[in-house]
Amino acid sequence: MKTTCEFRFGFWDVTARAEAHFAVSQNQDYARIEDINLEEGITFPDVATLEPGFGWPLDGSKEWLPDNARANTWGWWSTDLSGADLAFANPPTLTVNFYDESGTPTPHSSAGITFTFVATLPKVVNIKWYGYQGELLADQDFTPNRLDYFCDYQVEDYYKVVITVRSMKYAHRFFRASSILFGVLEILDGARVTKATLTEEVSPVTLTLPINKAEISFFTPNGRFALLDPTGAYKLFQWKQELTGYKTIDGQRTMLGKYYLQEAAGTVDAVTALTCVDIIGVLDTLEYKGGIYDKVPVETLLGAILGPEEIAFELDPAFEGMTLSGHLPIGSKRSALQQIAFAIGAVVDTARSEAVRFYPAPSVATKDIMPARKIVGHKITLEPLVTQVDVTAHQYTLGDELKELTKTTLAPGEHTITFSSPVSVQSVTGATLGTNHPNYCTVTVEAAGEVILSGYEYVDTQTVHTVKTEPLPAGAKPSAKSVSTATLVSPDKARAVARRLYAYYQLRYTDEGQILPGQEQAAEMASVSSLGGKTLTGYIQRVVTDLAGGCLETITLRGR
């Protein structure tokens, strides 16, 4: 069995694309320079041109320029041809200024700039980087030798870049480029990868929302990422730089998902280590303001959480038309997703996908793990007996007693006041009310003094729904599990939630151990067979894959 792994690490400035604004000295009238910055990249139509000996071969291989040319993406395509001396009389120039949505200039740092050129290579490209005051930070010429070319020159804290194409490899040629990237795509594979562990984990009933991790160590003999080098590239590591993993087993290549840099350890003994998390780990760092919900479609609520981050999600048809009622406090977006998934009975899965998927836990085993694949050393654990599950349902109604919600002394300026439980603010004295939200409000104070907020509190009517073993097995001791903080579990959903949870706790056997490489995934239902003829069937809750060590998998399966 032959196994390999590969990682594509986006060693680029993570905010440069969103904050880059382009101006170009020349471009074909059907081309939009902004297309050079598209994340998904673009492909040029191979159209006929009047470039001598190149642009119009008589073999029918070129297309006519389409009538609706602007419907295509072209990027940067000069209007002038290079001269007989290969140089441009009027060099194509691209100016990139960086600023945020408010127009505030923003600094960026990268190990260089990557271009994708099209059809013909430029001979000399000059790049100038400028600082906040417009001062020149760096001025460098590059001579590209491939269509995907990295201009390797590290510059930190630049606010503007000016790119000038001085000449082409051949006379009488247009300059074309389809993409620009402020950094470089690092390919980590083969012997360069010294350690690679992928941890994929789910909770079949979403009691928790685990974070998947990719931990990669790779060989860097030139000390490029040396921790103690003040001019080195180590300082260019940034939170959320992307890493996409792949494994290949006997020629079958599998995409392992997209991960985001959480921590980087500088080069020690010529080895650099990266710890990356999946998108759930990113959502754990992002705040969600929550709210009060009354029969809100699940898809709408997921869109409100994931949409602003431009995170794709897939909601299984089993949840189509389902609504949620209840309350979400201020917290992380990860905790909000956990509450939603627990209430509707969804598994949340990001493994081997670029989307967050929500689907019911499977009820039928789709994988059989035979004794021949098991490596000696599997451990079987008997989980404690659970004879009762209590789930508290929550129903929120607005109270009818006007109360003083908070009283505080505030300085002049805008302030945010948060509430420990949901309210409806009706009036403010000593300040002007701005945003009015069940979990918080903003007020503007003109003169320092006492600020009083008055309004109504939401009443949380709680009912406990119980599922228990009746009668108890002989000699069994009653043991209960309870969930009381699932505030999106409304009375109409609590019974089903309690039954799911009870059924899960009846899966009392856990098998943990290594198996030979395969395509097992967390959340799948599988059967593990032993040499004694016994079979354990249940949910794969965790898969840890040693990608640099033959793709051996350590699985944790809970079943019966």
PDB file of N, CA and C in Angstrom, residues 82 104 118 129 135 222-223 234 241 254 258 327 347 366 392 412 423 447 458 487 543:
ATOM      1  N   SER A  82       4.488  45.345 -27.089  1.00  0.00           N
ATOM      2  CA  SER A  82       5.905  45.637 -26.873  1.00  0.00           C
ATOM      3  C   SER A  82       6.562  45.994 -28.205  1.00  0.00           C
ATOM      4  N   THR A 104      -9.813  54.043   5.483  1.00  0.00           N
ATOM      5  CA  THR A 104      -8.583  54.192   6.268  1.00  0.00           C
ATOM      6  C   THR A 104      -7.474  53.340   5.665  1.00  0.00           C
ATOM      7  N   VAL A 118      -0.287  35.171 -18.670  1.00  0.00           N
ATOM      8  CA  VAL A 118      -1.013  34.421 -19.682  1.00  0.00           C
ATOM      9  C   VAL A 118      -0.322  34.572 -21.036  1.00  0.00           C
ATOM     10  N   TRP A 129       7.339  49.254  -3.486  1.00  0.00           N
ATOM     11  CA  TRP A 129       6.479  49.221  -2.302  1.00  0.00           C
ATOM     12  C   TRP A 129       6.627  50.542  -1.557  1.00  0.00           C
ATOM     13  N   GLU A 135       6.608  57.050   1.497  1.00  0.00           N
ATOM     14  CA  GLU A 135       8.048  56.832   1.324  1.00  0.00           C
ATOM     15  C   GLU A 135       8.295  55.484   0.636  1.00  0.00           C
ATOM     16  N   ASN A 222      16.970  26.105   4.962  1.00  0.00           N
ATOM     17  CA  ASN A 222      17.596  27.415   4.737  1.00  0.00           C
ATOM     18  C   ASN A 222      17.294  28.418   5.846  1.00  0.00           C
ATOM     19  N   GLY A 223      16.615  27.959   6.905  1.00  0.00           N
ATOM     20  CA  GLY A 223      16.332  28.854   8.023  1.00  0.00           C
ATOM     21  C   GLY A 223      15.380  29.977   7.678  1.00  0.00           C
ATOM     22  N   TYR A 234       9.432  34.410   9.417  1.00  0.00           N
ATOM     23  CA  TYR A 234       8.608  33.929  10.525  1.00  0.00           C
ATOM     24  C   TYR A 234       7.541  34.948  10.902  1.00  0.00           C
ATOM     25  N   GLN A 241      -4.237  32.162   7.930  1.00  0.00           N
ATOM     26  CA  GLN A 241      -3.671  31.750   6.644  1.00  0.00           C
ATOM     27  C   GLN A 241      -4.151  30.323   6.357  1.00  0.00           C
ATOM     28  N   THR A 254      -7.631  12.186  -1.893  1.00  0.00           N
ATOM     29  CA  THR A 254      -8.755  12.689  -1.116  1.00  0.00           C
ATOM     30  C   THR A 254      -8.419  14.058  -0.549  1.00  0.00           C
ATOM     31  N   LYS A 258     -10.251  22.267   4.509  1.00  0.00           N
ATOM     32  CA  LYS A 258      -9.520  23.533   4.591  1.00  0.00           C
ATOM     33  C   LYS A 258      -9.342  23.896   6.063  1.00  0.00           C
ATOM     34  N   HIS A 327     -33.938  31.613  22.695  1.00  0.00           N
ATOM     35  CA  HIS A 327     -33.012  32.713  22.955  1.00  0.00           C
ATOM     36  C   HIS A 327     -31.577  32.235  22.767  1.00  0.00           C
ATOM     37  N   VAL A 347     -25.859  16.733  13.083  1.00  0.00           N
ATOM     38  CA  VAL A 347     -24.411  16.619  13.189  1.00  0.00           C
ATOM     39  C   VAL A 347     -23.822  17.816  12.440  1.00  0.00           C
ATOM     40  N   THR A 366     -22.454   2.037   7.311  1.00  0.00           N
ATOM     41  CA  THR A 366     -22.037   2.044   5.903  1.00  0.00           C
ATOM     42  C   THR A 366     -20.602   1.573   5.730  1.00  0.00           C
ATOM     43  N   THR A 392     -34.436  20.318  29.640  1.00  0.00           N
ATOM     44  CA  THR A 392     -35.272  21.459  29.998  1.00  0.00           C
ATOM     45  C   THR A 392     -35.645  22.242  28.752  1.00  0.00           C
ATOM     46  N   PRO A 412     -19.063  60.932  29.040  1.00  0.00           N
ATOM     47  CA  PRO A 412     -19.527  61.293  27.699  1.00  0.00           C
ATOM     48  C   PRO A 412     -18.989  60.325  26.640  1.00  0.00           C
ATOM     49  N   VAL A 423     -34.067  41.348  27.372  1.00  0.00           N
ATOM     50  CA  VAL A 423     -34.980  42.417  27.792  1.00  0.00           C
ATOM     51  C   VAL A 423     -35.471  43.170  26.562  1.00  0.00           C
ATOM     52  N   ALA A 447     -23.369  64.426  28.508  1.00  0.00           N
ATOM     53  CA  ALA A 447     -22.686  64.944  29.700  1.00  0.00           C
ATOM     54  C   ALA A 447     -22.623  63.841  30.739  1.00  0.00           C
ATOM     55  N   TYR A 458     -37.850  39.517  29.547  1.00  0.00           N
ATOM     56  CA  TYR A 458     -38.454  38.311  29.000  1.00  0.00           C
ATOM     57  C   TYR A 458     -38.524  37.256  30.104  1.00  0.00           C
ATOM     58  N   THR A 487     -31.111  26.725  25.181  1.00  0.00           N
ATOM     59  CA  THR A 487     -32.180  27.735  25.158  1.00  0.00           C
ATOM     60  C   THR A 487     -32.911  27.840  23.823  1.00  0.00           C
ATOM     61  N   VAL A 543     -11.395  10.530  14.421  1.00  0.00           N
ATOM     62  CA  VAL A 543     -10.411   9.895  13.553  1.00  0.00           C
ATOM     63  C   VAL A 543      -9.139  10.732  13.613  1.00  0.00           C
TER      64      VAL A 543
END
